[in-house]
Short mmCIF file of C-alpha atoms and ligand atoms in Angstrom, two decimals:
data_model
loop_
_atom_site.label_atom_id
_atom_site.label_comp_id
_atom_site.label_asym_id
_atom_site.label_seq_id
_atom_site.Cartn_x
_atom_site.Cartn_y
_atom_site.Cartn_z
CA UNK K 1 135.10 78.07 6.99
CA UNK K 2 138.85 78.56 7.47
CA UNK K 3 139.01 81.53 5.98
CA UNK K 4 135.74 82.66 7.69
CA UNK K 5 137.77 81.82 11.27
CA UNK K 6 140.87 83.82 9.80
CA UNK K 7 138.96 86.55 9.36
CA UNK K 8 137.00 86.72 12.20
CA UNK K 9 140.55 86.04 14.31
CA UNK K 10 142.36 89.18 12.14
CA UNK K 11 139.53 91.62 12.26
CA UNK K 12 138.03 90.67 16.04
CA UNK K 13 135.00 89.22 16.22
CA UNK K 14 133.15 92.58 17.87
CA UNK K 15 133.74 93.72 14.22
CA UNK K 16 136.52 95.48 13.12
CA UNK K 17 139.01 98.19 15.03
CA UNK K 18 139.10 100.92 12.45
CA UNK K 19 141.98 103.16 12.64
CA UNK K 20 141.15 106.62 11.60
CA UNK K 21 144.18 108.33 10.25
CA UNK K 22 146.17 107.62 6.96
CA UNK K 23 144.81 106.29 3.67
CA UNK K 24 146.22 103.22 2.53
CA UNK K 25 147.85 103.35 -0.84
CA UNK K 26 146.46 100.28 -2.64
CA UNK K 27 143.13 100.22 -4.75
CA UNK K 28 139.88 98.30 -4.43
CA UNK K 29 140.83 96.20 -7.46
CA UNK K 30 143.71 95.05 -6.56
CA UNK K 31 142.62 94.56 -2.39
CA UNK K 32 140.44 92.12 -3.76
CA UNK K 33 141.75 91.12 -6.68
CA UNK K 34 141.96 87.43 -4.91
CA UNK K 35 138.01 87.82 -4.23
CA UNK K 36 135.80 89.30 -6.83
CA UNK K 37 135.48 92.20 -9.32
CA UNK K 38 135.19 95.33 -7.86
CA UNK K 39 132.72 97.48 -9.83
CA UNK K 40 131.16 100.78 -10.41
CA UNK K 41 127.74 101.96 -12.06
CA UNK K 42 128.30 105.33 -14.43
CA UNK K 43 126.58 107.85 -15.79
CA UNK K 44 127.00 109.52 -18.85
CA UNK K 45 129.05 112.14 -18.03
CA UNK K 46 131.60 109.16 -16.85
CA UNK K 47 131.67 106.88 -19.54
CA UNK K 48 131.78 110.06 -22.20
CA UNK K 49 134.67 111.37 -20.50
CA UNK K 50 133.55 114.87 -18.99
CA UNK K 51 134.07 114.33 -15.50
CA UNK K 52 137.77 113.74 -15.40
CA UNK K 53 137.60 113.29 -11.85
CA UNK K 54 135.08 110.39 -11.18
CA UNK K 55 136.84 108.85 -14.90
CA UNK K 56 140.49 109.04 -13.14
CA UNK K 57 138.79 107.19 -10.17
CA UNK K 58 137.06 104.43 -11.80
CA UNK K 59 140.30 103.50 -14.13
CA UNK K 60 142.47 103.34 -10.99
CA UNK K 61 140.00 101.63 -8.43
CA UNK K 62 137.44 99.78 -10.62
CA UNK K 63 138.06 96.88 -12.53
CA UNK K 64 134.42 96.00 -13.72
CA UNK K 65 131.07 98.92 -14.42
CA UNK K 66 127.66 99.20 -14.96
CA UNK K 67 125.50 101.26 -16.58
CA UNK K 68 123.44 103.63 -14.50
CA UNK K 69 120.95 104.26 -17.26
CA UNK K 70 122.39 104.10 -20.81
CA UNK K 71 121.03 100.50 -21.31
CA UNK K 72 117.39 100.94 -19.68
CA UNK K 73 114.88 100.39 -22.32
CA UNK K 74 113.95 104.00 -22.12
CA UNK K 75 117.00 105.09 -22.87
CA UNK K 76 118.37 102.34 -25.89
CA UNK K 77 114.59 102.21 -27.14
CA UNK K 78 112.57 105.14 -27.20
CA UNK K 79 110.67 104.80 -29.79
CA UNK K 80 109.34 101.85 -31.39
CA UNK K 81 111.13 102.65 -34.56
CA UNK K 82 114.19 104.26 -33.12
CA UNK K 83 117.00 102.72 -30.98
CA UNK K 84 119.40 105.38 -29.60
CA UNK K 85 122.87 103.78 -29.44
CA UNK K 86 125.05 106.66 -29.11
CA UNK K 87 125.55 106.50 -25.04
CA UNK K 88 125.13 102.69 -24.81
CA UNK K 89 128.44 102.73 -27.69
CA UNK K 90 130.20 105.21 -25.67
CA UNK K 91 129.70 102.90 -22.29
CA UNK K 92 131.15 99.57 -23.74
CA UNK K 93 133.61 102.30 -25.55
CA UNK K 94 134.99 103.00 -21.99
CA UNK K 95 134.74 99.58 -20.43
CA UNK K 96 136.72 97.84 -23.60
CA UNK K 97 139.52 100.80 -23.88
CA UNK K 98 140.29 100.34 -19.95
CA UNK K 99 140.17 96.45 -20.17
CA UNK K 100 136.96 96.21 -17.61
CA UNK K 101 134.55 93.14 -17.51
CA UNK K 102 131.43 95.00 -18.35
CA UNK K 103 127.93 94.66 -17.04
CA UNK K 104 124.48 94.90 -19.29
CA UNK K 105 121.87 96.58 -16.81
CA UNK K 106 119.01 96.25 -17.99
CA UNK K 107 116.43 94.12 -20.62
CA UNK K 108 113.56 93.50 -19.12
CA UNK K 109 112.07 95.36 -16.20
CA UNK K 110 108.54 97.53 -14.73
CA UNK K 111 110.22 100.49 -14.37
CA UNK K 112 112.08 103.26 -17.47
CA UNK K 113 110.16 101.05 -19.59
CA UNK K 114 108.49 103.53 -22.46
CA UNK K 115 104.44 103.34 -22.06
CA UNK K 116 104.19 102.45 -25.95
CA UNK K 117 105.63 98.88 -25.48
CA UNK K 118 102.46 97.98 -23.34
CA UNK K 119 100.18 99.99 -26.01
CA UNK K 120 98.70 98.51 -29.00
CA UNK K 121 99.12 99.99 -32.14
CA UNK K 122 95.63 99.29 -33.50
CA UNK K 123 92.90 101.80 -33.88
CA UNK K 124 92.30 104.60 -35.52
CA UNK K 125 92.81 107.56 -32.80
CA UNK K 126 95.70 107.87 -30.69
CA UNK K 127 93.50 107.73 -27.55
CA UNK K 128 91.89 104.65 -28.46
CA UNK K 129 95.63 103.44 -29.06
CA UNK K 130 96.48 104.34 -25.76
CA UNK K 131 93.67 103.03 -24.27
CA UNK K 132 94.11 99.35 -25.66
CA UNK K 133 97.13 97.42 -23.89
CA UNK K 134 98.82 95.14 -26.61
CA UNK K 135 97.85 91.56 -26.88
CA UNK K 136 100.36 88.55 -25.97
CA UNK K 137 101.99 87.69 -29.26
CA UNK K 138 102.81 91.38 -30.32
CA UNK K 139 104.85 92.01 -26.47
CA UNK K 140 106.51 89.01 -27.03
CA UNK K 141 107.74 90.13 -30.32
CA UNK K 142 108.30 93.54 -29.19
CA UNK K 143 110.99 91.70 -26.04
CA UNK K 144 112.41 89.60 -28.78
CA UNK K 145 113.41 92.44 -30.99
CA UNK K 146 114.69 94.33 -28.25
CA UNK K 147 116.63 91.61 -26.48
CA UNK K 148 117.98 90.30 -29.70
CA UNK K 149 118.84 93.94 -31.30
CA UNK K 150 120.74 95.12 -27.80
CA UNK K 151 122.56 92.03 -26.25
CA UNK K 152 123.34 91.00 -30.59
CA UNK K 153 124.73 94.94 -30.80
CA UNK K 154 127.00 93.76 -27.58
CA UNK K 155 127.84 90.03 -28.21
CA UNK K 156 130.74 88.88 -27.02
CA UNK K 157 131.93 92.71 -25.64
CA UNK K 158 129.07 92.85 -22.34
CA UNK K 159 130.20 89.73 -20.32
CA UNK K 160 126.95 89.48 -18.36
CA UNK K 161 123.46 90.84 -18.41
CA UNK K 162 120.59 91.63 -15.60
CA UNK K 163 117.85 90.26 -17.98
CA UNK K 164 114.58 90.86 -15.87
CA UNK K 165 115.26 93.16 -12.76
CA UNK K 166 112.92 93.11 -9.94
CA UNK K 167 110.45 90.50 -11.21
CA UNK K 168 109.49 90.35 -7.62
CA UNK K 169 106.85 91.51 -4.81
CA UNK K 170 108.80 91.92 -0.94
CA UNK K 171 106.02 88.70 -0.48
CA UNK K 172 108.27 86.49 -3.53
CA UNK K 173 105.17 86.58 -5.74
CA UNK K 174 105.29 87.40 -9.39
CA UNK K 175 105.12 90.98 -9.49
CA UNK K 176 101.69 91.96 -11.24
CA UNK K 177 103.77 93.92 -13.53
CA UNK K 178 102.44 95.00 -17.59
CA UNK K 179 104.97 92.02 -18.25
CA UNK K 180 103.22 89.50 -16.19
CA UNK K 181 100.02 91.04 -16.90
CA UNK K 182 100.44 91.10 -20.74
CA UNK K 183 102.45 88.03 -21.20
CA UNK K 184 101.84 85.88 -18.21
CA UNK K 185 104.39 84.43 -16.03
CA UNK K 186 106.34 82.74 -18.64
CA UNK K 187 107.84 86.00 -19.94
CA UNK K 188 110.33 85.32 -17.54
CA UNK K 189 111.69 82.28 -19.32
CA UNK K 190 110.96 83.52 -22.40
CA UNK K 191 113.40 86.62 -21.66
CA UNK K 192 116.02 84.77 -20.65
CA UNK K 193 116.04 82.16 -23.83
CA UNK K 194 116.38 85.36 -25.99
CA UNK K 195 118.96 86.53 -24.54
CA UNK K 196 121.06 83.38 -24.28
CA UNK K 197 119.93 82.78 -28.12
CA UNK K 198 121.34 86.08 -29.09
CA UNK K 199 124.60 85.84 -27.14
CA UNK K 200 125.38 82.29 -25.58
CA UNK K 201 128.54 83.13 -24.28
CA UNK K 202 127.08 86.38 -22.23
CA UNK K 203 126.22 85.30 -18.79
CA UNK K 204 122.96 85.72 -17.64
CA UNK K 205 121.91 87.13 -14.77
CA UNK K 206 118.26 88.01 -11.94
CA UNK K 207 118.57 90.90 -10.32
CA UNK K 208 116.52 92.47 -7.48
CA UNK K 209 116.20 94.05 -4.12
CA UNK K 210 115.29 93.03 -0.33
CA UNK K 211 116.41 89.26 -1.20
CA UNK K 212 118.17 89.66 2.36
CA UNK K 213 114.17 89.19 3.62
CA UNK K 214 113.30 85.65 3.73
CA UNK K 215 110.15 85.53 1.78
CA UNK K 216 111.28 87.44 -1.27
CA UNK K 217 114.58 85.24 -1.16
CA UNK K 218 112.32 82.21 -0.92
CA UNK K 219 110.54 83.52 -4.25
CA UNK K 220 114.31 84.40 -5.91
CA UNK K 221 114.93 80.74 -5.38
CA UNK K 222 111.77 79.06 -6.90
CA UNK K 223 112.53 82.03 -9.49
CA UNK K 224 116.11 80.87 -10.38
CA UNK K 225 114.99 76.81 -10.06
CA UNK K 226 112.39 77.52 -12.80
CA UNK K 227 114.70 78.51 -14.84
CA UNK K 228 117.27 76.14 -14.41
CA UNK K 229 114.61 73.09 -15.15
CA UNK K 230 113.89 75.42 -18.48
CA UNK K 231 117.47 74.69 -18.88
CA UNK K 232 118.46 78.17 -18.69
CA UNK K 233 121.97 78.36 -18.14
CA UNK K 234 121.44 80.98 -15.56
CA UNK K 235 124.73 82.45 -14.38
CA UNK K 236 123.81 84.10 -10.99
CA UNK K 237 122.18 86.04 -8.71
CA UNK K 238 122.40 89.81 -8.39
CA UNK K 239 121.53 91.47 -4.89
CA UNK K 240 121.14 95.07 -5.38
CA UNK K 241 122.76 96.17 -1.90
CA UNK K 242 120.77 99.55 -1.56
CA UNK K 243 121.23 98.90 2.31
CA UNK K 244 120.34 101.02 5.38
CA UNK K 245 122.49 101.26 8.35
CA UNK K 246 120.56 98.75 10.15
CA UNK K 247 118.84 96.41 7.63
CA UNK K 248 119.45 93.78 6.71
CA UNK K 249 121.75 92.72 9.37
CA UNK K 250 124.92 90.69 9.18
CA UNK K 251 123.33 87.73 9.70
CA UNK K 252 120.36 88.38 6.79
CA UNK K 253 123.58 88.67 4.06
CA UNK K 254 125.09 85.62 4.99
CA UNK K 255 122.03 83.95 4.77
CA UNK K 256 121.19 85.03 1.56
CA UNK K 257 124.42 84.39 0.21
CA UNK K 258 124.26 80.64 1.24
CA UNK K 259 121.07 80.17 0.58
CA UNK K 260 121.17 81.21 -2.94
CA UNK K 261 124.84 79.71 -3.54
CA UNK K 262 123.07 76.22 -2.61
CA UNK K 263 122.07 76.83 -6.27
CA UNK K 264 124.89 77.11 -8.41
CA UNK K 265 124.52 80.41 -9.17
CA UNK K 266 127.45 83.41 -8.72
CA UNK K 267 126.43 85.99 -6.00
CA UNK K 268 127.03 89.14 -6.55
CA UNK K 269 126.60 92.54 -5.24
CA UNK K 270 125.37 95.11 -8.02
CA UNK K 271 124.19 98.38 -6.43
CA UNK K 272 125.77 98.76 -3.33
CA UNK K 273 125.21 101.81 -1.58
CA UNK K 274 124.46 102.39 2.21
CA UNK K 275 121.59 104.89 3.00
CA UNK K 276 122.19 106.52 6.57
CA UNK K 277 119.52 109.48 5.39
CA UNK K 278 116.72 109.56 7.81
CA UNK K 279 114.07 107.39 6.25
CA UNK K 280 111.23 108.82 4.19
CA UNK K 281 108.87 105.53 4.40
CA UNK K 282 109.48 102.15 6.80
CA UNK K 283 109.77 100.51 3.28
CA UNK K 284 113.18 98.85 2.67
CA UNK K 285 112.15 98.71 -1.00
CA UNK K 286 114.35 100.10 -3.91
CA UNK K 287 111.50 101.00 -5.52
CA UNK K 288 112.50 103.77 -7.88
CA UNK K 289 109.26 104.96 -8.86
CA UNK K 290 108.91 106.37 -4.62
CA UNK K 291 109.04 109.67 -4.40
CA UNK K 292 108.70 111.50 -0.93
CA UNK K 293 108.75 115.47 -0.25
CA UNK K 294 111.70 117.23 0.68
CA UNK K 295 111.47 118.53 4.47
CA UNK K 296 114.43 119.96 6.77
CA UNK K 297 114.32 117.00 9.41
CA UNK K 298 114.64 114.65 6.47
CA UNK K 299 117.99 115.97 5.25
CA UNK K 300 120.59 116.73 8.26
CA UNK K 301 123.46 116.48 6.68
CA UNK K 302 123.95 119.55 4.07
CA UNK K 303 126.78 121.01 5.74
CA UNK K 304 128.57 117.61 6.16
CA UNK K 305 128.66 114.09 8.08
CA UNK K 306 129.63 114.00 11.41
CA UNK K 307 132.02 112.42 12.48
CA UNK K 308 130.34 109.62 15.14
CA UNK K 309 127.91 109.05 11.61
CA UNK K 310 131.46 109.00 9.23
CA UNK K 311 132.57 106.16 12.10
CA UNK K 312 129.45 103.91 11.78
CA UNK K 313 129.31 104.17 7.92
CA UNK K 314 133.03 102.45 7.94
CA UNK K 315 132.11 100.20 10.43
CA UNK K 316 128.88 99.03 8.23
CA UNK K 317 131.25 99.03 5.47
CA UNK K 318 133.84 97.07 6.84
CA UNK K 319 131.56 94.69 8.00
CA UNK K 320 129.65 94.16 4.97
CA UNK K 321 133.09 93.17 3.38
CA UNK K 322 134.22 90.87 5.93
CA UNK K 323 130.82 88.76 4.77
CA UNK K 324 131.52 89.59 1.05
CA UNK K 325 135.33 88.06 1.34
CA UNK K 326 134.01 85.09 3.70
CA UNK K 327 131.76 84.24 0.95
CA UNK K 328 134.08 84.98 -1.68
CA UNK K 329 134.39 81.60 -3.05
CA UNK K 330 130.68 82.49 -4.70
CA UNK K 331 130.53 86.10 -4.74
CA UNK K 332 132.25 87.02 -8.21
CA UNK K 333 131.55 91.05 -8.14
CA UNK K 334 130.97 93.76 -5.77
CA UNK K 335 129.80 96.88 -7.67
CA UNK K 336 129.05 100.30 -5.95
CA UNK K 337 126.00 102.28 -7.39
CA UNK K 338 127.97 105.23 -8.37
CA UNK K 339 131.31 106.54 -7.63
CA UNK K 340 131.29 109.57 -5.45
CA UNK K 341 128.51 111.01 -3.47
CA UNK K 342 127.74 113.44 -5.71
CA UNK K 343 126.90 111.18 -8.33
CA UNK K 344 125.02 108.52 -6.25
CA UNK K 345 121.12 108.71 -7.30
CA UNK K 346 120.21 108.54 -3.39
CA UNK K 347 120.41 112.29 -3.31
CA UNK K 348 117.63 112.41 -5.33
CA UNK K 349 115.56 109.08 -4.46
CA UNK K 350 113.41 108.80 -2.27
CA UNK K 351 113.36 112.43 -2.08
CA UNK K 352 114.93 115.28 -4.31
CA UNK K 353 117.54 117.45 -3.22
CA UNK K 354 118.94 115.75 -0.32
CA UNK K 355 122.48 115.57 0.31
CA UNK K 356 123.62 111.75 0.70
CA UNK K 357 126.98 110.05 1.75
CA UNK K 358 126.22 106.52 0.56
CA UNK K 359 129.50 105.42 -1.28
CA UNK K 360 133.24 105.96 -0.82
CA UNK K 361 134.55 109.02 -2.32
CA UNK K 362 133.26 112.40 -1.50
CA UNK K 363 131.72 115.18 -3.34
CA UNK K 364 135.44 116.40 -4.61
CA UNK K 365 136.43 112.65 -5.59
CA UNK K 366 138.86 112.12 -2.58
CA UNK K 367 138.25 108.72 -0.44
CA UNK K 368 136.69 109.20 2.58
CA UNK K 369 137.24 106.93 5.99
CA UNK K 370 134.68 104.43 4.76
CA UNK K 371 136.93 103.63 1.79
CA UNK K 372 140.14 102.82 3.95
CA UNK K 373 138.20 101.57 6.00
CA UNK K 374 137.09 98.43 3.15
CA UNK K 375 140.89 98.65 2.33
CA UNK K 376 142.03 97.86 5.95
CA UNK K 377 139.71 94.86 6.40
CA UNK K 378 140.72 93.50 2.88
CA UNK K 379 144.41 93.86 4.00
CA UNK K 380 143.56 91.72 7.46
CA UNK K 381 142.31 88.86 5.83
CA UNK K 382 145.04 86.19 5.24
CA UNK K 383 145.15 85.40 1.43
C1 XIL H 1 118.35 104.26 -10.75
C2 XIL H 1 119.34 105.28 -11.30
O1 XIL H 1 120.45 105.33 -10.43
C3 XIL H 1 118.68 106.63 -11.41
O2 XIL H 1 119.55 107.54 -12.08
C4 XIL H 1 117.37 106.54 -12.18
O3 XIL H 1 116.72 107.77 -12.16
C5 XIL H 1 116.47 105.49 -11.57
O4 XIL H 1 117.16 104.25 -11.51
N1 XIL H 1 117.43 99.57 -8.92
C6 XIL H 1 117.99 99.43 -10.18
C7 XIL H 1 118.67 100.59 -10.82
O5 XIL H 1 118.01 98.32 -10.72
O6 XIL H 1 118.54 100.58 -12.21
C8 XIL H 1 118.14 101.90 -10.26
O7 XIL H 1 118.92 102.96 -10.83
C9 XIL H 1 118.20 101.89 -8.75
C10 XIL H 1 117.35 100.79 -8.18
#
């Protein structure tokens, strides 16, 4: 509370005066090295080395990543027979040779999930295959193998791992997912004991979006109390942050963040990104499978932001700190879903081919207002 009352006294409780000239000449790691990790999701084209630019950035301003897609069971497990380690190696490659804590995103999830680990493999014709979902037993074995083959490959080098990712409906049900379908609602548990038997020293994280609304945070909770009377050891909570400019509010975060640190659990932020796009759909979901058609009125900006939307983007930014740090006695990492704006998936989701300004480096890798802008508010709070 202290430090809450320092802030609020150092940045004016309004919100916080942004000046708008000069780029201050610390990092993100190091303005908060007091706080939390400050981390970044890559792609390949990162963690491989190509883009020099974005790699340059992450190794001076990052201190933790993620993996955009490289761990996704789509990508790590094609094929039933056939794990494809090559990016996934070259990803905890990066994060090991530049000394980052390093993030395992993700086992078990409804989405870039290959169809053939619902499918059985009985009967005699493909289409009757395809047609049969797999029974219990054979899914269970199927999550075991992969959990235990991935998070063994990584033990003791991936530091902490989103094992089920969006388990949840925006009512804090069960999502009916093939999971929950197939398995029932204990493939929750059962997830997270493989993963704790395969590495015990990995934390272990949930993960979803829109726990800022109160019913889906009230299901995160029950979630995260089932499995700590399982006696998971479960390490903490992961909200996404794929925010709008105006939801959720201020207020919603802090909430959240209370609520769920009443738990025990870590809070941290693993996708952050702020959408000022006009929306496609009232949804606040981060549901990737949505997928909306391109038209003019839906994408403004291709010739640039201006500058009255540049100022509200820092402001949202700043603020959205200033409850990160005021919380920062639970909230262990802040990591941005991408790098620059180029690379952030929101030009392509909910609609392709829009041109998005959701993180804090532009298109050419320079920081924009919005990231001196987090600087300046981590410099006014009082260590
Ligand atoms: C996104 C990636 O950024 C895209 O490249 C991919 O096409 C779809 O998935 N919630 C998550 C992330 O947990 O894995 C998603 O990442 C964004 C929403």
């Amino acid at each position: 509370m202290k430090l809450f009352m320092k802030i609020m006294a150092s940045v004016g409780i309004m919100g916080v005066v942004l000046a708008t000239s000069g780029f201050a000449q610390t990092t993100l790691k190091d303005a908060f090295k007091n706080d939390f990790l400050i981390g970044a999701a890559l792609n390949e084209a990162e963690f491989a080395g190509r883009n020099t630019n974005t790699v340059a950035i992450v190794k001076a301003q990052f201190n933790s990543i993620s993996p955009e897609n490289a761990l996704k069971w789509e990508s790590i497990h094609p094929r039933q027979f056939g794990f494809n380690f090559g990016p996934a190696d070259a990803y905890v490659a990066f994060g090991q040779k530049n000394g980052m804590f390093i993030v395992g995103h993700t086992l078990v999830w409804h989405n870039q999930t290959p169809k053939w680990v619902f499918q059985s493999d009985q009967g005699s014709r493909t289409v009757e295959r395809k047609r049969r979902p797999v029974d219990r037993d054979i899914l269970l074995q199927r999550m075991s193998n992969h959990i235990f083959t991935v998070v063994g490959r990584y033990k003791g080098i991936i530091g902490g791992w989103d094992v089920v990712n969006e388990a949840l409906n925006d009512d804090g049900a069960l999502r009916q997912s093939e999971w929950e379908k197939i398995i029932g609602p204990d493939y929750i548990i059962k997830a997270y004991q493989f993963a704790h038997e395969a590495d015990p020293k990995a934390e272990l994280y949930y993960n979803d979006y829109s726990l800022e609304n109160e019913a889906k945070r009230n299901g995160a909770i029950a979630l995260v109390r089932k499995l700590q009377a399982a006696g998971i050891p479960i390490a903490g909570v992961g909200l996404q942050g794929h925010y709008k400019m105006d939801w959720p509010t201020n207020n919603q975060v802090d909430e959240t963040i209370t609520a769920l640190s009443k738990l025990g659990v870590k809070v941290m932020i693993t996708e952050l990104d702020l959408d000022m796009l006009p929306p496609a759909t009232k949804s606040q979901a981060a549901e990737v499978s949505m997928n909306f058609a391109l038209r003019a009125e839906l994408n403004p900006y291709t010739n640039g932001l201006p500058a009255a939307v540049q100022q509200q983007l820092n402001q949202r930014y700043a603020d959205l700190f200033a409850m990160f740090v005021k919380h920062r006695d639970v909230v262990s990492r802040v990591t941005f879903w991408g790098v620059t704006d180029g690379d952030s998936w929101q030009n392509n989701w909910p609609i392709k081919g829009r041109t998005a300004y959701p993180l804090l480096f532009n298109r050419d890798g320079r920081p924009k207002p919005a990231f001196n802008a987090v600087l300046q508010l981590a410099a006014a709070v009082v260590p």
